[in-house]
Coordinates of C-alpha atoms in Angstrom, one line a residue:
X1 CA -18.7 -46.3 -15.5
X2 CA -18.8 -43.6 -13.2
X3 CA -16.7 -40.6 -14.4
X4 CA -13.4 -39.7 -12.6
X5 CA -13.9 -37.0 -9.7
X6 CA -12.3 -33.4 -11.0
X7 CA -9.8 -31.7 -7.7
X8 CA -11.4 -28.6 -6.8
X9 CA -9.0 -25.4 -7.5
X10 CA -7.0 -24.3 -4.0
X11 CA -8.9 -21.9 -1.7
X12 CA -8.0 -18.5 -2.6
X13 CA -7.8 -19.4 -6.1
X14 CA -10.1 -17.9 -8.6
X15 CA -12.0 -19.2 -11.8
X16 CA -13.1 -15.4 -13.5
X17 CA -16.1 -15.7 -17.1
X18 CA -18.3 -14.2 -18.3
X19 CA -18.9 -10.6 -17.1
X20 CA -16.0 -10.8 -13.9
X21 CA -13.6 -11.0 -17.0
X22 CA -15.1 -8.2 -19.0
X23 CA -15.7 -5.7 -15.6
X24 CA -11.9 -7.0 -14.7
X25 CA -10.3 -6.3 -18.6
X26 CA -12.0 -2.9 -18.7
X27 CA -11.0 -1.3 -15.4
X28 CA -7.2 -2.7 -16.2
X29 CA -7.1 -1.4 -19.7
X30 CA -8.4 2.1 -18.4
X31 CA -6.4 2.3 -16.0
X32 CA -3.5 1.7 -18.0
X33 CA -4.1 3.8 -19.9
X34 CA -4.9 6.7 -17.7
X35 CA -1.5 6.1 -16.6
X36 CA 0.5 6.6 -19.9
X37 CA -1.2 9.2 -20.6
X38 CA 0.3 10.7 -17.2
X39 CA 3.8 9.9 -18.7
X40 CA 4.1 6.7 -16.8
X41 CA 6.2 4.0 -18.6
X42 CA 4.7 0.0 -17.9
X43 CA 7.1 -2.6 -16.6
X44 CA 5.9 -6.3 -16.9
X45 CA 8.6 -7.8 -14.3
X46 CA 8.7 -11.5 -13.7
X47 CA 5.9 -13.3 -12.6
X48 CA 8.3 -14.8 -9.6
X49 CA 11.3 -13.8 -8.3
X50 CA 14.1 -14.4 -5.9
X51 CA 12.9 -14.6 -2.9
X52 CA 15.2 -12.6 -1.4
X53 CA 13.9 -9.3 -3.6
X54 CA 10.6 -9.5 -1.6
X55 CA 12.4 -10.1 1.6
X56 CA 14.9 -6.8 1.2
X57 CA 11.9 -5.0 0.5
X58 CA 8.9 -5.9 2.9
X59 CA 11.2 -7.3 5.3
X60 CA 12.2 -10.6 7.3
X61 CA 8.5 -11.2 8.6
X62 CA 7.2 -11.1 5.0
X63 CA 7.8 -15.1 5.0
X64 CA 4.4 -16.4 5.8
X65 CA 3.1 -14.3 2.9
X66 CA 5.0 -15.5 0.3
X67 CA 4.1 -18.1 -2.2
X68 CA 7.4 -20.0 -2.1
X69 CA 9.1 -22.7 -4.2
X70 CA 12.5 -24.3 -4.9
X71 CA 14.5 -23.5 -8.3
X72 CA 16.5 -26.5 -10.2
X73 CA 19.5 -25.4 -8.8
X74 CA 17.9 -25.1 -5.0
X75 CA 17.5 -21.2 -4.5
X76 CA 13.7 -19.8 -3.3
X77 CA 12.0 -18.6 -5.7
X78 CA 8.4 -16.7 -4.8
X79 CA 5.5 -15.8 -6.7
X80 CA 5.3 -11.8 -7.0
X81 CA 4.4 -10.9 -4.0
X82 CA 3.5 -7.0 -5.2
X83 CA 5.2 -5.0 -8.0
X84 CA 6.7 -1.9 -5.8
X85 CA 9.9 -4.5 -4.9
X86 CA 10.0 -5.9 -8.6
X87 CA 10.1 -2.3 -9.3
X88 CA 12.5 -1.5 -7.4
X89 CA 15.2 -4.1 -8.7
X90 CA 14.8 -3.5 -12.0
X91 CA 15.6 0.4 -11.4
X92 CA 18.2 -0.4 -9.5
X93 CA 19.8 -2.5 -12.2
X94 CA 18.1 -2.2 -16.0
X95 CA 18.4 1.5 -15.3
X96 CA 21.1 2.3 -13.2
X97 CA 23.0 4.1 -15.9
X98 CA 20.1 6.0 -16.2
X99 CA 19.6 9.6 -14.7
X100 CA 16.0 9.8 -12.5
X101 CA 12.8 10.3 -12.3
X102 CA 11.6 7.8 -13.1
X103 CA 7.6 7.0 -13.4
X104 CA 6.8 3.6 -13.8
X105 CA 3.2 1.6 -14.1
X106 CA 2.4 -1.6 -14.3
X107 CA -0.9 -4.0 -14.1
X108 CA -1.6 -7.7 -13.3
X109 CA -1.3 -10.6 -10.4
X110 CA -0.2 -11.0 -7.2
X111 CA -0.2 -13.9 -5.2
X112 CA -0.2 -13.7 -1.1
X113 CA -0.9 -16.3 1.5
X114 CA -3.5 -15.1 3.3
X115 CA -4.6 -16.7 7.1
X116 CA -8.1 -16.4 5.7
X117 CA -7.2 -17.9 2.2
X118 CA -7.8 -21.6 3.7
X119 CA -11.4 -21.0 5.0
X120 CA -13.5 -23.2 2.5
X121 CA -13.2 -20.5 -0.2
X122 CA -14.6 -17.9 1.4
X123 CA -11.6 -15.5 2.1
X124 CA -9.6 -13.5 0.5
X125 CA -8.4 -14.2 -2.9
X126 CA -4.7 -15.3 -2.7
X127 CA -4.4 -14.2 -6.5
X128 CA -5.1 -10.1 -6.7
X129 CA -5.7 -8.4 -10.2
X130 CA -3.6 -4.8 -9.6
X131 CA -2.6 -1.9 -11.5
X132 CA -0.5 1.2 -9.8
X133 CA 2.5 3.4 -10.6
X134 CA 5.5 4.7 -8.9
X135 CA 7.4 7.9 -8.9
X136 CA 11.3 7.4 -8.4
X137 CA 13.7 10.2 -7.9
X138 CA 11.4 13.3 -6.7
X139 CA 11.1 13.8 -2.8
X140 CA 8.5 16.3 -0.9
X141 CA 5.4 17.6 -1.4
X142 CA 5.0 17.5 -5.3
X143 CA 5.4 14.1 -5.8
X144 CA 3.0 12.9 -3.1
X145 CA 0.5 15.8 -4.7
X146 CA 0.9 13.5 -7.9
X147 CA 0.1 10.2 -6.8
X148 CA -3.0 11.5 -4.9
X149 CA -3.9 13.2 -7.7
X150 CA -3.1 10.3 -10.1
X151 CA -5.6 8.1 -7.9
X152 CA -8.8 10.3 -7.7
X153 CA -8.9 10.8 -11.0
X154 CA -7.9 7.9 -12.5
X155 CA -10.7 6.3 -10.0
X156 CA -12.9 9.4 -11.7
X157 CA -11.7 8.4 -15.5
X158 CA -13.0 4.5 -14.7
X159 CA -16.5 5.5 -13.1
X160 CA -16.2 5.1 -9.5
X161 CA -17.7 7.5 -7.5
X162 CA -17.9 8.7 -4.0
X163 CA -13.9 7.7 -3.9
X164 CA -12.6 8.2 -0.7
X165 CA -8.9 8.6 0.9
X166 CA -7.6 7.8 4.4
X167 CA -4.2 9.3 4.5
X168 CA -2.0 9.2 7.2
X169 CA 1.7 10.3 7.8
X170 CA 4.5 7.8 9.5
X171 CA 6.1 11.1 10.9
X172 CA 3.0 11.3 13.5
X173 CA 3.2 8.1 15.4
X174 CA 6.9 6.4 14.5
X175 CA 8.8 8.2 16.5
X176 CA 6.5 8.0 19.9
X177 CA 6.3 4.3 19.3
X178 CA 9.6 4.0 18.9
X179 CA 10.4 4.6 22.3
X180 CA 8.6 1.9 23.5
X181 CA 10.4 -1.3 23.8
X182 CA 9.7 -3.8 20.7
X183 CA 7.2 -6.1 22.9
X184 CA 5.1 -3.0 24.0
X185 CA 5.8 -1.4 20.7
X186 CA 3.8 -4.1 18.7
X187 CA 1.2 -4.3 21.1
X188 CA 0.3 -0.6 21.2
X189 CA 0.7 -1.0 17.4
X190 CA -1.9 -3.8 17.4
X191 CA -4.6 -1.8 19.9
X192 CA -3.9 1.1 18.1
X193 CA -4.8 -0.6 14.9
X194 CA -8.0 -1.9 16.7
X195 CA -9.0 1.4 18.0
X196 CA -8.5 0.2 21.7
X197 CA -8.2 3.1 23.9
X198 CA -8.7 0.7 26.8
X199 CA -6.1 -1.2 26.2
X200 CA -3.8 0.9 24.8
X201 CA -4.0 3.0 27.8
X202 CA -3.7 -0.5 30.2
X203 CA -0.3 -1.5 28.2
X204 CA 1.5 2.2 28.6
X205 CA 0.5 3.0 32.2
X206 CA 1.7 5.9 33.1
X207 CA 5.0 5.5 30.7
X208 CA 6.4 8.4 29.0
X209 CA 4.1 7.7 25.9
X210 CA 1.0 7.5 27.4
X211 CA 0.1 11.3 27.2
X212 CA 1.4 11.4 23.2
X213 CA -1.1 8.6 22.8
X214 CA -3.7 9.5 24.4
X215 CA -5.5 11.0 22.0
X216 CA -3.6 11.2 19.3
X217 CA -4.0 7.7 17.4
X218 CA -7.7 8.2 17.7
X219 CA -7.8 11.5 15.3
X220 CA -9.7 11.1 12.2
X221 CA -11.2 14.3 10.4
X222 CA -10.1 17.2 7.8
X223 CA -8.3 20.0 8.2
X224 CA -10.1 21.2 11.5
X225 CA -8.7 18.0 12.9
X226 CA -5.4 18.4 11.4
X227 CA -4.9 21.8 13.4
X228 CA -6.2 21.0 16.4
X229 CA -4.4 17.6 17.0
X230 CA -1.3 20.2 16.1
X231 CA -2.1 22.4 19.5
X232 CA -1.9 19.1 22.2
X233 CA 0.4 16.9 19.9
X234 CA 3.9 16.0 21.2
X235 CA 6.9 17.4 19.2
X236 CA 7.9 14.3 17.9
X237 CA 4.6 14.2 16.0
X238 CA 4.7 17.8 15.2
X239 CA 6.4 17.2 11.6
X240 CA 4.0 14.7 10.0
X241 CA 1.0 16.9 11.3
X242 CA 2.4 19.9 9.6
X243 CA 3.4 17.9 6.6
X244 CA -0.7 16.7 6.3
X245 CA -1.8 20.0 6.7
X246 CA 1.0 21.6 4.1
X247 CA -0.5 18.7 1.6
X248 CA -3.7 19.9 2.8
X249 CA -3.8 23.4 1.8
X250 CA -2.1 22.5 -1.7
X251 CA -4.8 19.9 -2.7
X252 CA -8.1 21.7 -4.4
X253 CA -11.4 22.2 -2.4
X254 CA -12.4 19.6 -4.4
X255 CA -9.6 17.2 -3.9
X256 CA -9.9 18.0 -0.4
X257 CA -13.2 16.8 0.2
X258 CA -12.5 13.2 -0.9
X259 CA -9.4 13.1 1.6
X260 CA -9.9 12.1 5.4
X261 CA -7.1 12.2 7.7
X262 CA -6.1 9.3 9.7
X263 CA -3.4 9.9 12.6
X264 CA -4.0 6.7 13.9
X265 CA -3.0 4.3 10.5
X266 CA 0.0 2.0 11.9
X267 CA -0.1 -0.7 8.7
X268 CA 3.6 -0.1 6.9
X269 CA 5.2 1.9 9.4
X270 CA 7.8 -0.6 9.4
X271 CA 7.8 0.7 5.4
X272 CA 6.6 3.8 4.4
X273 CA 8.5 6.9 5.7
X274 CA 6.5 9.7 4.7
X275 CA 2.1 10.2 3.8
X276 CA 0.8 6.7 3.6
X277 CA -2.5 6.1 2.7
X278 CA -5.9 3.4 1.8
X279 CA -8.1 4.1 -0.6
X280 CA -12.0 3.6 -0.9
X281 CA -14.6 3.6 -2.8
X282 CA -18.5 3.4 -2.7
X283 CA -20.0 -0.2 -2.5
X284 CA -16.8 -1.9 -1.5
X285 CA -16.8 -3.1 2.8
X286 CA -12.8 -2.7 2.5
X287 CA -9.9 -0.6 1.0
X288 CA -9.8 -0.7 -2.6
X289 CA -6.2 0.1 -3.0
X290 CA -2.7 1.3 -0.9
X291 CA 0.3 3.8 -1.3
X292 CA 2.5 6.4 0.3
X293 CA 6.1 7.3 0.1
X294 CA 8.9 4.9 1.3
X295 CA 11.8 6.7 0.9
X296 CA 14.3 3.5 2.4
X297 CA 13.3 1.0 0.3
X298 CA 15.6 2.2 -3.0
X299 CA 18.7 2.1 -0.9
X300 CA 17.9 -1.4 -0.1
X301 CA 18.9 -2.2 -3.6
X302 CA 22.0 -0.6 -3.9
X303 CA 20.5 2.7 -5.5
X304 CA 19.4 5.2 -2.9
X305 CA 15.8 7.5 -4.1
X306 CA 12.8 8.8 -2.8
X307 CA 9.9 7.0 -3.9
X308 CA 6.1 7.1 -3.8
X309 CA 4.0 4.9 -5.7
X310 CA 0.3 3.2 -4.9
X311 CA -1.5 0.1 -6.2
X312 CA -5.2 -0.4 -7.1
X313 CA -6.8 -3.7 -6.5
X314 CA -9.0 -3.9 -9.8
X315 CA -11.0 -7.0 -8.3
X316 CA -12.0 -4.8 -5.9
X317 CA -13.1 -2.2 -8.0
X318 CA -14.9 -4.9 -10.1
X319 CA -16.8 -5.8 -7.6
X320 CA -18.5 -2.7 -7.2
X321 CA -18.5 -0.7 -11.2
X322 CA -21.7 -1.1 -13.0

């Protein structure tokens, strides 16, 4: 009798033994505990939500993304989409009696459609392994310090080397783009994001913002970079410029040489309002982890802070650690 055929799990889905477990385990313990010991307290939120939490946070065109499902009682519910929005409700409700900071870690899954989920198993995992933290209640400089701080060497404590990061500021491009009308506005954001000077200069013509973008998206160095961009840029970019370079000269020379500045990074302007930034590592062909500040996104709860957090995609990381 021939035995009943098993249903292969759903693409983007993962089946993790043996050593992928153990690499995967390690890094999230260490990490974790990197982070208490940096006085961060861990959340474990809900492993779904309203839907409506991940909407007020990412945003209406977050949709497609979610993971989505009905409750009993017919409401949307959605797998957690990332931890930053599950963070933000509970401080906006468990702790609203309570006076900020606050510092908050956390560590495990998040689920995400992705377009290249479906492709026989070979894209990108829709289930992520992460760990990250989140600083609530401190604006400027010294909180961003923090974070990048917390990163490198928490990336340091778990034996990655050659740890790279590609910071950026939403102060340099958001305000020239938002001149442009939304159509042309998303597609200089998506030729920007390709590195298409050709195109980018075909969709502005000779339009008001063609000159600030000219050169500007296409800026990617140290300090050098930094300060010259600041003699030719435009004054609506003059602020986030001078805000990279004021983080610039507080980081160490040895912080500084893992940091590369990026004015031409347009993923989350629609969230972050302040540095933003990917991070990398050695061995791994894409970012290994995201943060920045997004100072809006409290408010949208009800409870109005700065914030800056980042999250670390410890599958990622596993891929590459010995």
């Amino acid at each position: 009798m021939p035995r009943p055929s098993i249903a292969p799990i759903p693409p983007g889905a993962l089946d993790l033994t043996g050593e992928a477990v153990r690499k995967r385990r390690a890094l999230q313990r260490g990490a974790m505990e990197h982070l208490a010991t940096a006085g961060f307290a861990e959340l474990i939120p809900p492993t779904f939500e309203y839907e409506e939490v991940f909407r007020r946070a990412a945003g209406r065109d977050i949709g497609p993304a979610l993971i989505r499902f009905l409750d009993l009682d017919g409401r949307s519910l959605a797998l957690r989409y990332d931890f930053t929005s599950s963070v933000a409700r509970v401080a906006a409700t468990t702790f609203s009696g309570t006076t900020p900071p606050f510092r908050f870690c956390y560590s495990g899954k998040v689920f995400r459609q992705g377009q290249d989920a479906g492709s026989g198993g070979g894209g990108r995992p829709r289930e992520l392994l992460q760990a990250g933290g989140e600083i609530l209640g401190l604006p400027g400089l010294e909180a961003d310090l923090e974070v990048i701080r917390l990163v490198l060497t928490m990336l340091a404590t778990l034996g990655l080397g050659g740890a790279r990061i590609n910071l950026g500021h939403a102060a340099v491009l958001a305000p020239i783009l938002d001149t442009l009308d939304p159509e042309a506005r998303d597609l200089a954001r998506r030729a920007i994001g390709r590195r298409d000077a050709r195109a980018l200069t075909e969709l502005l013509a000779d339009g008001p913002a063609a000159t600030a973008l000219a050169d500007l998206p296409f800026v990617i160095g140290r300090r050098d970079a930094l300060q010259e961009a600041s003699l030719t840029a435009p004054s609506a970019a003059a602020e986030g410029i001078a805000r990279l370079l004021a983080l610039d000269l507080a980081l160490t020379p040895a912080e500084r040489a893992q940091v590369v500045y990026d004015l031409g990074e347009v993923r989350g302007l629609d969230y972050y309002t302040g540095m933003h930034f990917e991070v990398f590592v050695e061995g791994a062909g894409r970012a290994v982890g995201t943060g920045g500040r997004y100072d809006d996104l409290m408010g949208r709860f009800g409870t109005p802070m700065p914030a800056v957090g980042f999250a670390l995609d410890l599958g990622a990381l596993a891929g590459v650690i010995a």
